[in-house]
Amino acid sequence: MGEKVVAGPFGLSDRQRHRDKLRQCLTGLERLLEEKRFDRPKNLMGLEIELNLAGPDGMPRMMNGQVLERIASRDFQTELAMFNLEVNIAPHRLGGRVFDRLAEEIRTSLAYAHRKASEVDAGIIMIGILPTLGQDDLVSSNLSEVDRYTLLNDQIVAARGEDFELDIDGVERLVCRTASIVPEAACTSVQLHLQVTPGMFADVWNAAQAVVAPQIAIGANSPFLFGRELWRESRPPLFLQSTDTRPPELQAQGVRPRTWFGERWVTSAYDLFEENLRFFPPLLPICDEEDPLAVLDAGGVPRLAELVLHNGTVYRWNRPVYGIADGVPHLRVENRVLPAGPTVTDVIANAAFYYGLVRALAEEQRPVWTRMSFEAAAANFDAACRYGIDARLEWPRRGRYGGTAQVDAVNLVRDELLPLAAAGLDAWGVEPADRDLYLGVIEDRCRLRVNGATWQAATFHRALEKGLGREAALAATTRRYGELMHIGDPVHTWPVGLPEPVPLG
C-alpha cells in the first residue's frame, strides 16, 4: 500500500467519517476528470518486482529487516512477510533502448541486493511462489514489522470472522486452513505501470484485461505451494482465498471477493473507483486532514488519500492508480498479474510484450473487447492460470466471419499477438534491436512450450525419479533455479533437471 499507517481501534464514528470522506474523494476525482486537470501524455512506464529471501539450502529466510538495513537503498522496501522484499525501478519513458536500460538497472540492483543478503546467509530469488515455503512459514509471527501489515491483517481477519480456507485443486490438491492473511505473502509478482490520459484510460484498461490470459500462459512461474503441485500459476487462486473477507454465506450470495478480475468492460477510470466504493467496505478507515473539495475550490490538487488507500485494498489484476507528480495529477494502469522471474531477461521480455500489445490493442479500430465478452476474458484468465503454456483460450476470429474460437495459447501469441506487440513497440518508438531481442524470447518460449512453471515441474519430477523425497526434490529444484536465475540466461534455454555431481579425483 505504501501508506504510513498506525494500528489502532476504529469506532463507529471513524467509519462514518471515513465513508463520508470517500464520497468526497470520489466527487473530487469526478471534478478533476471533468475539468481536464490531468497530466498530458508522457509515455511513462514503471516497474516493481517482489522478491523472496532464501538461504543456500533453498529454504526461506525470515530476515528482510536485516537485509534491508544492509542494502540501505530507498529502491528496496519491505513486503508483507519477513521473507519478502520489493524493488522499485524509477519511471522510464517508453522508446529507444528503454528495455535494455531497464534490464541493466535491474541486474545491477539485484546483484547488489544479493551480495548484501549473502552477508547474513541469505540470497535473492525472483520466483512466483518459493517452492520450499511451508505452512509454518506463513503465520502472523512472520509478518514484516510494519504497522500497516499488522493492521491490514487484523481488519481482514475481523471482517471474515473465521479462519481462511485454502482449497486449490490442480495437478494435486491442497486443502488447509489459516488464521491470517500471511499466505498471500507467498505470491511475489511483477507490477507494470503505464501512465495514461483519462481519454485513453478505458481503452488501455480493457486491453490489459483482455491480455492477462496470454500474459499468464507464457509467463507462468508458480506451480508449487506447501509441497503440492497445483496450477501452473497458483498465485491468483491463493491470493483470492487468502484475502477473502467473505464467509461462505456471503460467497453463496454472490458478494464480490476483494481479489477480483472484475465483471465488465469500462468506459472511464471513474467506473473502477466508483465500483470500489459501491462493492467493498473500507478495511482501513483512516482519515486524512485534507478537505479534497476545498482544495479543488482553491485551485489546488487534492491527494484523495482515503480513495487511494481504499483502492490499495481492492486487489484487481489491473488496478487503476491515481497519483500526483510535480503538483500535477495523473492516472496509471497497474498490471499486477505476472509472477516474478525467472530471470531479468524474462521479466523484461514479459514487459515488452505487455507494453507493445496493450498499445496496439488499445488503438485498434474494432477493439478486442467489442468482439469478445468479458465473461470469456475471465474464463481465459482461469484457464491460463490452470494450464499455463498448454492453455486453450477463446479469442475473436480474424476475417469476415466474426465470432470467437478456441485456440492454443502458444499459437495465438505466436501468430497474432506477437506481430501486434511488435507494431505497438514501434508506435512507442522502441528501437528494433530491443523489440526483436525481447519479443524473440516470447517467441522461443512459444516454440519450445517452456516457461518457468514447466521448467520447475519438469526438474522436480526428474529429482523424484532420481530417488529424492518430495521436500528434498523441492529444495534441490529451488537451489538449481536460484543458480540459473543469477546466471541470467532466459528460462527457455535452461537445462531440465539437476546437474550431475562432479566425481572427486
Coordinates of C-alpha atoms in Angstrom, one line a residue:
M1 CA 0.0 0.0 0.0
G2 CA 2.9 2.3 0.6
E3 CA 1.0 4.3 3.3
K4 CA 2.4 5.0 6.7
V5 CA -0.5 4.0 8.9
V6 CA -0.6 3.4 12.7
A7 CA -2.6 0.5 14.1
G8 CA -5.4 1.4 16.4
P9 CA -9.0 0.6 17.1
F10 CA -11.7 2.1 14.9
G11 CA -15.1 3.2 16.2
L12 CA -18.4 3.7 14.5
S13 CA -17.7 7.5 14.2
D14 CA -14.4 6.7 12.5
R15 CA -16.1 4.5 9.9
Q16 CA -18.9 7.0 9.2
R17 CA -16.4 9.9 8.8
H18 CA -14.3 7.8 6.5
R19 CA -17.3 6.8 4.4
D20 CA -18.1 10.5 4.0
K21 CA -14.5 11.3 3.1
L22 CA -14.5 8.6 0.4
R23 CA -17.6 10.1 -1.2
Q24 CA -15.9 13.5 -1.2
C25 CA -12.8 12.0 -2.8
L26 CA -14.9 10.3 -5.5
T27 CA -16.6 13.7 -6.2
G28 CA -13.2 15.3 -6.3
L29 CA -11.9 12.7 -8.8
E30 CA -15.0 13.3 -10.9
R31 CA -14.4 17.1 -10.9
L32 CA -10.7 16.6 -11.9
L33 CA -11.8 14.5 -14.8
E34 CA -14.5 17.0 -15.9
E35 CA -12.1 19.9 -15.6
K36 CA -9.4 18.1 -17.6
R37 CA -6.8 18.6 -14.9
F38 CA -4.7 15.5 -15.6
D39 CA -1.2 15.3 -17.0
R40 CA -0.7 15.1 -20.7
P41 CA 0.9 12.1 -22.4
K42 CA 4.5 11.4 -21.3
N43 CA 4.7 7.7 -22.4
L44 CA 5.9 6.8 -18.9
M45 CA 6.2 3.3 -17.6
G46 CA 7.3 1.9 -14.3
L47 CA 8.2 -1.4 -12.7
E48 CA 8.1 -3.1 -9.3
I49 CA 9.4 -6.6 -8.5
E50 CA 8.6 -8.6 -5.4
L51 CA 11.4 -10.9 -4.2
N52 CA 12.0 -13.8 -1.9
L53 CA 14.8 -14.4 0.6
A54 CA 16.2 -17.9 0.7
G55 CA 19.3 -19.5 2.1
P56 CA 22.0 -21.6 0.3
D57 CA 19.8 -24.6 1.3
G58 CA 16.9 -23.2 -0.7
M59 CA 14.8 -22.6 2.4
P60 CA 13.1 -19.3 3.2
R61 CA 14.9 -16.8 5.4
M62 CA 12.8 -14.6 7.7
M63 CA 15.1 -11.6 7.8
N64 CA 14.1 -8.8 5.4
G65 CA 14.7 -6.2 8.2
Q66 CA 18.4 -7.2 8.4
V67 CA 18.8 -7.4 4.7
L68 CA 17.2 -4.0 4.0
E69 CA 19.4 -2.5 6.7
R70 CA 22.5 -3.7 4.7
I71 CA 21.1 -2.7 1.3
A72 CA 20.3 0.8 2.7
S73 CA 18.6 2.0 -0.5
R74 CA 15.1 3.5 -0.9
D75 CA 14.6 1.5 -4.0
F76 CA 14.1 -1.6 -1.8
Q77 CA 11.2 -1.9 0.6
T78 CA 9.6 -4.4 2.9
E79 CA 6.7 -6.5 1.7
L80 CA 4.1 -8.4 3.7
A81 CA 6.2 -11.2 5.2
M82 CA 9.8 -11.3 6.6
F83 CA 11.0 -13.4 3.6
N84 CA 9.8 -10.7 1.1
L85 CA 11.4 -7.6 -0.4
E86 CA 10.3 -5.3 -3.2
V87 CA 12.5 -3.3 -5.6
N88 CA 11.1 -0.2 -7.3
I89 CA 12.5 0.9 -10.6
A90 CA 12.2 4.6 -11.4
P91 CA 9.8 5.6 -14.2
H92 CA 11.2 5.5 -17.8
R93 CA 9.9 7.0 -21.0
L94 CA 8.9 4.3 -23.5
G95 CA 11.1 4.5 -26.6
G96 CA 14.7 3.9 -27.8
R97 CA 16.6 1.2 -25.9
V98 CA 14.4 1.5 -22.8
F99 CA 14.2 -2.2 -22.3
D100 CA 18.0 -2.8 -22.4
R101 CA 18.4 0.1 -19.9
L102 CA 15.8 -1.4 -17.6
A103 CA 17.4 -4.8 -17.8
E104 CA 20.8 -3.3 -16.8
E105 CA 19.4 -1.3 -13.9
I106 CA 17.5 -4.4 -12.5
R107 CA 20.5 -6.7 -12.9
T108 CA 22.7 -4.2 -11.0
S109 CA 20.1 -3.7 -8.3
L110 CA 19.5 -7.4 -7.8
A111 CA 23.2 -8.3 -7.8
Y112 CA 23.9 -5.7 -5.1
A113 CA 20.9 -6.9 -3.0
H114 CA 22.1 -10.5 -3.4
R115 CA 25.6 -9.6 -2.2
K116 CA 24.2 -7.8 0.8
A117 CA 21.8 -10.6 1.6
S118 CA 24.7 -13.1 1.5
E119 CA 26.3 -11.3 4.4
V120 CA 23.5 -12.8 6.6
D121 CA 23.5 -16.2 4.9
A122 CA 20.5 -15.3 2.6
G123 CA 20.0 -14.6 -1.1
I124 CA 17.6 -13.1 -3.5
I125 CA 15.3 -15.5 -5.5
M126 CA 12.9 -14.0 -8.1
I127 CA 10.1 -16.5 -8.5
G128 CA 6.3 -16.5 -8.3
I129 CA 6.0 -18.8 -5.2
L130 CA 9.0 -20.1 -3.4
P131 CA 8.6 -23.9 -3.7
T132 CA 10.1 -24.6 -0.2
L133 CA 7.6 -22.5 1.7
G134 CA 5.7 -24.5 4.3
Q135 CA 2.5 -23.7 6.3
D136 CA 4.6 -23.0 9.4
D137 CA 6.4 -20.2 7.5
L138 CA 3.2 -18.4 6.7
V139 CA 2.0 -17.4 10.1
S140 CA 1.3 -14.0 11.7
S141 CA 4.5 -14.0 13.7
N142 CA 6.4 -13.8 10.3
L143 CA 4.6 -10.6 9.2
S144 CA 7.0 -7.8 8.5
E145 CA 7.5 -5.4 11.4
V146 CA 5.4 -2.6 9.8
D147 CA 2.2 -1.3 11.4
R148 CA 0.2 -1.3 8.1
Y149 CA 0.6 -5.0 7.6
T150 CA -0.5 -5.9 11.1
L151 CA -3.5 -3.5 10.8
L152 CA -4.5 -4.9 7.4
N153 CA -4.2 -8.5 8.6
D154 CA -6.3 -7.7 11.7
Q155 CA -9.0 -5.9 9.7
I156 CA -9.3 -8.6 7.0
V157 CA -9.5 -11.4 9.7
A158 CA -12.1 -9.4 11.7
A159 CA -14.2 -8.8 8.5
R160 CA -14.1 -12.6 7.7
G161 CA -14.8 -13.6 11.3
E162 CA -13.2 -17.1 11.0
D163 CA -10.2 -19.0 9.5
F164 CA -9.4 -18.7 5.8
E165 CA -9.8 -21.9 3.9
L166 CA -7.3 -22.6 1.0
D167 CA -8.6 -25.2 -1.5
I168 CA -6.7 -25.4 -4.8
D169 CA -7.3 -28.4 -7.0
G170 CA -4.7 -28.7 -9.7
V171 CA -2.2 -31.5 -10.6
E172 CA -2.6 -32.3 -6.9
R173 CA -5.0 -30.8 -4.4
L174 CA -4.2 -28.6 -1.4
V175 CA -6.8 -28.1 1.3
C176 CA -5.8 -26.3 4.5
R177 CA -6.8 -23.6 6.9
T178 CA -5.0 -20.5 8.1
A179 CA -5.8 -17.9 10.8
S180 CA -4.1 -14.9 9.0
I181 CA -3.6 -13.4 5.5
V182 CA 0.1 -14.2 5.6
P183 CA -0.2 -17.0 2.9
E184 CA -0.8 -14.0 0.5
A185 CA 2.9 -13.2 1.0
A186 CA 3.8 -16.4 -0.9
C187 CA 2.7 -14.6 -4.0
T188 CA 5.5 -12.5 -5.5
S189 CA 4.8 -10.6 -8.6
V190 CA 6.0 -8.1 -11.2
Q191 CA 3.9 -4.9 -11.4
L192 CA 3.9 -3.0 -14.7
H193 CA 2.7 0.7 -14.6
L194 CA 1.7 2.7 -17.6
Q195 CA 0.7 6.4 -17.2
V196 CA -2.3 7.2 -19.4
T197 CA -4.6 10.1 -20.1
P198 CA -8.2 10.0 -18.9
G199 CA -9.3 9.7 -22.5
M200 CA -7.2 6.6 -23.1
F201 CA -7.6 5.0 -19.7
A202 CA -10.6 2.8 -20.5
D203 CA -9.1 1.5 -23.8
V204 CA -5.8 0.7 -22.1
W205 CA -7.5 -1.0 -19.1
N206 CA -9.9 -3.0 -21.3
A207 CA -6.9 -4.1 -23.5
A208 CA -4.9 -5.1 -20.4
Q209 CA -7.9 -7.2 -19.1
A210 CA -8.1 -9.0 -22.4
V211 CA -4.4 -9.9 -22.4
V212 CA -3.9 -11.2 -18.9
A213 CA -4.6 -14.7 -20.1
P214 CA -1.9 -14.7 -22.8
Q215 CA 0.5 -13.0 -20.3
I216 CA 0.0 -15.8 -17.7
A217 CA 0.0 -18.6 -20.3
I218 CA 3.5 -17.6 -21.5
G219 CA 4.8 -16.3 -18.1
A220 CA 3.5 -18.8 -15.5
N221 CA 6.1 -19.4 -12.8
S222 CA 4.2 -20.6 -9.7
P223 CA 3.4 -24.3 -9.8
F224 CA 4.1 -25.3 -6.2
L225 CA 2.7 -24.4 -2.8
F226 CA 3.2 -26.2 0.5
G227 CA 4.8 -29.1 -1.2
R228 CA 2.0 -29.7 -3.6
E229 CA 2.0 -29.3 -7.4
L230 CA -1.1 -27.2 -8.2
W231 CA -1.9 -24.8 -11.0
R232 CA 0.8 -23.7 -13.4
E233 CA 0.2 -20.2 -12.0
S234 CA -1.1 -20.8 -8.5
R235 CA -0.8 -17.1 -7.3
P236 CA -4.3 -16.0 -8.3
P237 CA -6.3 -18.6 -6.5
L238 CA -4.0 -18.4 -3.5
F239 CA -4.3 -14.6 -3.4
L240 CA -8.1 -14.7 -3.8
Q241 CA -8.6 -17.2 -1.0
S242 CA -6.0 -15.8 1.5
T243 CA -7.6 -12.3 1.3
D244 CA -11.2 -13.3 1.1
T245 CA -13.2 -11.3 3.7
R246 CA -16.4 -13.3 2.8
P247 CA -17.6 -16.2 5.0
P248 CA -19.3 -19.0 3.0
E249 CA -22.7 -17.4 3.3
L250 CA -21.6 -14.2 1.6
Q251 CA -19.9 -16.2 -1.1
A252 CA -23.1 -18.0 -1.7
Q253 CA -25.0 -14.7 -2.1
G254 CA -22.6 -13.6 -4.8
V255 CA -20.8 -10.9 -2.9
R256 CA -17.6 -10.0 -4.8
P257 CA -14.2 -11.0 -3.5
R258 CA -11.6 -8.3 -2.8
T259 CA -9.2 -10.1 -5.2
W260 CA -11.2 -9.5 -8.3
F261 CA -10.9 -9.9 -12.1
G262 CA -14.0 -7.6 -12.5
E263 CA -17.2 -8.2 -14.3
R264 CA -17.4 -5.7 -17.2
W265 CA -15.5 -3.6 -19.7
V266 CA -15.3 0.0 -18.5
T267 CA -15.8 3.4 -20.1
S268 CA -13.6 5.5 -17.8
A269 CA -11.3 5.3 -14.8
Y270 CA -14.2 6.7 -12.7
D271 CA -16.1 3.4 -13.3
L272 CA -13.4 1.4 -11.3
F273 CA -13.1 3.8 -8.4
E274 CA -16.8 4.1 -8.1
E275 CA -17.2 0.3 -8.2
N276 CA -14.6 0.0 -5.4
L277 CA -16.8 2.2 -3.1
R278 CA -20.0 0.6 -4.1
F279 CA -18.9 -3.1 -3.6
F280 CA -16.1 -3.1 -1.0
P281 CA -16.4 -1.9 2.6
P282 CA -13.3 0.0 3.7
L283 CA -10.8 -2.1 5.6
L284 CA -8.7 0.8 6.9
P285 CA -11.0 3.7 7.8
I286 CA -8.1 6.2 8.4
C287 CA -9.0 9.8 7.7
D288 CA -6.6 12.4 6.2
E289 CA -6.9 16.0 7.4
E290 CA -7.3 17.3 3.8
D291 CA -10.7 18.6 2.6
P292 CA -10.4 17.5 -1.1
L293 CA -13.3 19.7 -2.4
A294 CA -12.0 22.7 -0.6
V295 CA -8.6 22.1 -2.1
L296 CA -10.2 21.9 -5.6
D297 CA -12.2 25.1 -5.0
A298 CA -8.9 26.9 -4.2
G299 CA -7.4 25.7 -7.4
G300 CA -5.2 23.0 -5.8
V301 CA -4.7 19.3 -6.5
P302 CA -6.2 17.1 -3.7
R303 CA -4.3 14.0 -2.6
L304 CA -7.6 12.0 -2.3
A305 CA -5.8 10.0 0.4
E306 CA -8.9 7.9 1.5
L307 CA -9.7 6.9 -2.1
V308 CA -6.0 6.0 -2.7
L309 CA -5.8 3.9 0.5
H310 CA -9.1 2.1 -0.2
N311 CA -8.1 1.4 -3.8
G312 CA -5.0 -0.3 -2.4
T313 CA -7.1 -2.8 -0.5
V314 CA -9.1 -3.9 -3.6
Y315 CA -6.8 -6.4 -5.4
R316 CA -7.7 -6.1 -9.1
W317 CA -5.3 -7.7 -11.6
N318 CA -5.3 -4.5 -13.5
R319 CA -5.7 -1.7 -10.9
P320 CA -6.4 2.0 -11.6
V321 CA -4.0 4.3 -9.8
Y322 CA -4.3 8.0 -9.0
G323 CA -1.1 9.8 -8.3
I324 CA 0.5 13.3 -8.2
A325 CA 3.9 14.2 -9.7
D326 CA 5.3 17.7 -9.6
G327 CA 1.9 19.0 -8.5
V328 CA 0.0 17.6 -11.5
P329 CA -2.4 14.6 -11.1
H330 CA -2.1 11.6 -13.3
L331 CA -3.7 8.2 -13.9
R332 CA -1.9 4.8 -14.3
V333 CA -2.9 1.3 -15.2
E334 CA -1.1 -1.1 -12.9
N335 CA -0.8 -4.6 -14.4
R336 CA -0.3 -7.0 -11.4
V337 CA -0.9 -10.4 -13.0
L338 CA 2.7 -11.6 -13.7
P339 CA 4.8 -13.7 -11.4
A340 CA 8.3 -12.5 -10.6
G341 CA 11.1 -14.1 -12.6
P342 CA 12.6 -16.4 -13.7
T343 CA 15.4 -14.0 -14.9
V344 CA 15.8 -10.3 -15.6
T345 CA 15.7 -11.1 -19.4
D346 CA 12.4 -13.0 -18.9
V347 CA 10.9 -10.1 -16.8
I348 CA 11.8 -7.5 -19.5
A349 CA 10.5 -9.8 -22.3
N350 CA 7.2 -10.1 -20.5
A351 CA 7.2 -6.3 -20.1
A352 CA 8.0 -5.6 -23.7
F353 CA 5.2 -8.0 -24.8
Y354 CA 2.7 -6.3 -22.5
Y355 CA 3.5 -2.7 -23.4
G356 CA 3.6 -3.4 -27.1
L357 CA 0.4 -5.5 -27.1
V358 CA -1.6 -3.1 -25.0
R359 CA -0.7 -0.1 -27.2
A360 CA -1.7 -2.0 -30.3
L361 CA -5.0 -3.3 -29.0
A362 CA -6.0 0.0 -27.4
E363 CA -5.7 1.7 -30.8
E364 CA -7.4 -0.9 -32.9
Q365 CA -10.5 0.3 -34.9
R366 CA -12.5 -2.7 -33.8
P367 CA -11.1 -3.4 -30.3
V368 CA -11.0 -6.9 -29.0
W369 CA -13.3 -6.1 -26.1
T370 CA -16.1 -5.2 -28.6
R371 CA -15.7 -8.7 -30.2
M372 CA -15.3 -10.8 -27.0
S373 CA -17.4 -11.0 -23.9
F374 CA -16.0 -10.0 -20.5
E375 CA -17.0 -13.5 -19.3
A376 CA -14.8 -15.0 -22.0
A377 CA -11.8 -12.9 -20.8
A378 CA -12.4 -14.1 -17.2
A379 CA -12.6 -17.7 -18.3
N380 CA -9.4 -17.3 -20.3
F381 CA -7.7 -16.0 -17.2
D382 CA -8.8 -19.0 -15.2
A383 CA -7.7 -21.4 -18.0
A384 CA -4.2 -19.7 -18.3
C385 CA -3.6 -20.0 -14.6
R386 CA -4.6 -23.6 -14.5
Y387 CA -2.7 -24.9 -17.6
G388 CA -0.1 -22.2 -18.3
I389 CA 1.5 -22.6 -21.7
D390 CA -0.7 -25.5 -22.6
A391 CA -3.9 -23.5 -22.1
R392 CA -6.6 -23.0 -24.8
L393 CA -8.2 -19.6 -24.9
E394 CA -11.3 -18.1 -26.5
W395 CA -10.4 -15.3 -28.9
P396 CA -12.1 -13.4 -31.7
R397 CA -11.7 -14.9 -35.1
R398 CA -9.9 -12.9 -37.7
G399 CA -11.6 -12.1 -41.0
R400 CA -15.2 -11.5 -42.0
Y401 CA -16.8 -14.4 -40.2
G402 CA -16.6 -12.9 -36.8
G403 CA -17.4 -14.7 -33.5
T404 CA -14.8 -16.4 -31.3
A405 CA -13.0 -19.7 -31.4
Q406 CA -10.9 -21.8 -29.0
V407 CA -7.2 -21.6 -29.9
D408 CA -3.9 -22.8 -28.3
A409 CA -2.4 -20.0 -26.3
V410 CA 1.0 -20.5 -27.9
N411 CA -0.5 -20.3 -31.4
L412 CA -2.5 -17.2 -30.5
V413 CA 0.6 -15.5 -29.1
R414 CA 3.0 -16.5 -31.9
D415 CA 0.7 -16.0 -34.9
E416 CA -1.5 -13.0 -33.8
L417 CA -0.3 -11.3 -30.7
L418 CA 3.5 -11.0 -31.2
P419 CA 3.0 -9.1 -34.5
L420 CA 0.6 -6.8 -32.7
A421 CA 3.1 -6.3 -29.9
A422 CA 5.9 -5.5 -32.4
A423 CA 3.7 -2.9 -34.0
G424 CA 2.9 -1.4 -30.6
L425 CA 6.5 -1.2 -29.7
D426 CA 7.2 0.5 -33.0
A427 CA 4.4 3.0 -32.1
W428 CA 6.1 3.7 -28.8
G429 CA 9.4 4.4 -30.7
V430 CA 11.3 1.4 -29.3
E431 CA 14.4 0.5 -31.2
P432 CA 14.1 -2.6 -33.4
A433 CA 17.0 -4.2 -31.6
D434 CA 15.2 -4.0 -28.3
R435 CA 11.9 -5.1 -29.9
D436 CA 13.4 -8.1 -31.7
L437 CA 15.5 -9.3 -28.7
Y438 CA 12.8 -9.3 -26.1
L439 CA 9.9 -10.4 -28.3
G440 CA 12.2 -13.1 -29.6
V441 CA 12.3 -14.5 -26.0
I442 CA 8.5 -14.8 -26.0
E443 CA 8.5 -16.4 -29.5
D444 CA 11.1 -19.0 -28.3
R445 CA 9.0 -19.9 -25.2
C446 CA 6.0 -20.5 -27.5
R447 CA 8.1 -22.6 -30.0
L448 CA 9.5 -24.8 -27.2
R449 CA 6.4 -24.6 -24.9
V450 CA 8.7 -23.7 -22.0
N451 CA 8.2 -21.2 -19.2
G452 CA 9.2 -21.0 -15.6
A453 CA 6.4 -23.3 -14.4
T454 CA 7.2 -26.1 -16.9
W455 CA 10.9 -26.0 -16.0
Q456 CA 10.1 -26.1 -12.3
A457 CA 7.7 -29.0 -12.7
A458 CA 10.0 -31.0 -15.0
T459 CA 13.0 -30.5 -12.8
F460 CA 11.1 -31.5 -9.7
H461 CA 9.9 -34.7 -11.3
R462 CA 13.4 -35.6 -12.5
A463 CA 14.6 -35.2 -8.9
L464 CA 11.9 -37.6 -7.7
E465 CA 12.9 -40.1 -10.4
K466 CA 16.5 -39.9 -9.0
G467 CA 15.2 -41.0 -5.7
L468 CA 14.9 -37.8 -3.8
G469 CA 12.0 -37.3 -1.4
R470 CA 9.4 -34.6 -2.1
E471 CA 10.9 -32.0 0.3
A472 CA 14.5 -32.7 -0.9
A473 CA 13.4 -32.5 -4.5
L474 CA 11.7 -29.2 -4.0
A475 CA 14.7 -27.8 -2.2
A476 CA 17.1 -29.1 -4.9
T477 CA 14.8 -27.6 -7.6
T478 CA 14.8 -24.2 -5.8
R479 CA 18.6 -24.2 -5.4
R480 CA 19.1 -25.0 -9.1
Y481 CA 16.5 -22.4 -10.0
G482 CA 18.5 -19.8 -8.0
E483 CA 21.8 -20.7 -9.7
L484 CA 20.3 -20.4 -13.2
M485 CA 18.4 -17.2 -12.3
H486 CA 21.6 -15.5 -11.3
I487 CA 23.4 -16.7 -14.4
G488 CA 20.7 -14.9 -16.2
D489 CA 20.0 -16.8 -19.5
P490 CA 16.3 -16.9 -20.2
V491 CA 14.3 -19.8 -18.9
H492 CA 13.6 -21.5 -22.2
T493 CA 17.3 -22.2 -22.5
W494 CA 17.7 -23.8 -19.1
P495 CA 18.6 -27.5 -19.0
V496 CA 15.9 -29.5 -17.2
G497 CA 17.0 -31.5 -14.1
L498 CA 19.7 -31.2 -11.5
P499 CA 23.4 -31.1 -12.5
E500 CA 25.3 -34.4 -12.2
P501 CA 27.7 -34.3 -9.2
V502 CA 31.3 -33.8 -10.3
P503 CA 33.4 -37.0 -9.4
L504 CA 36.2 -36.5 -7.0
G505 CA 39.7 -37.2 -8.2

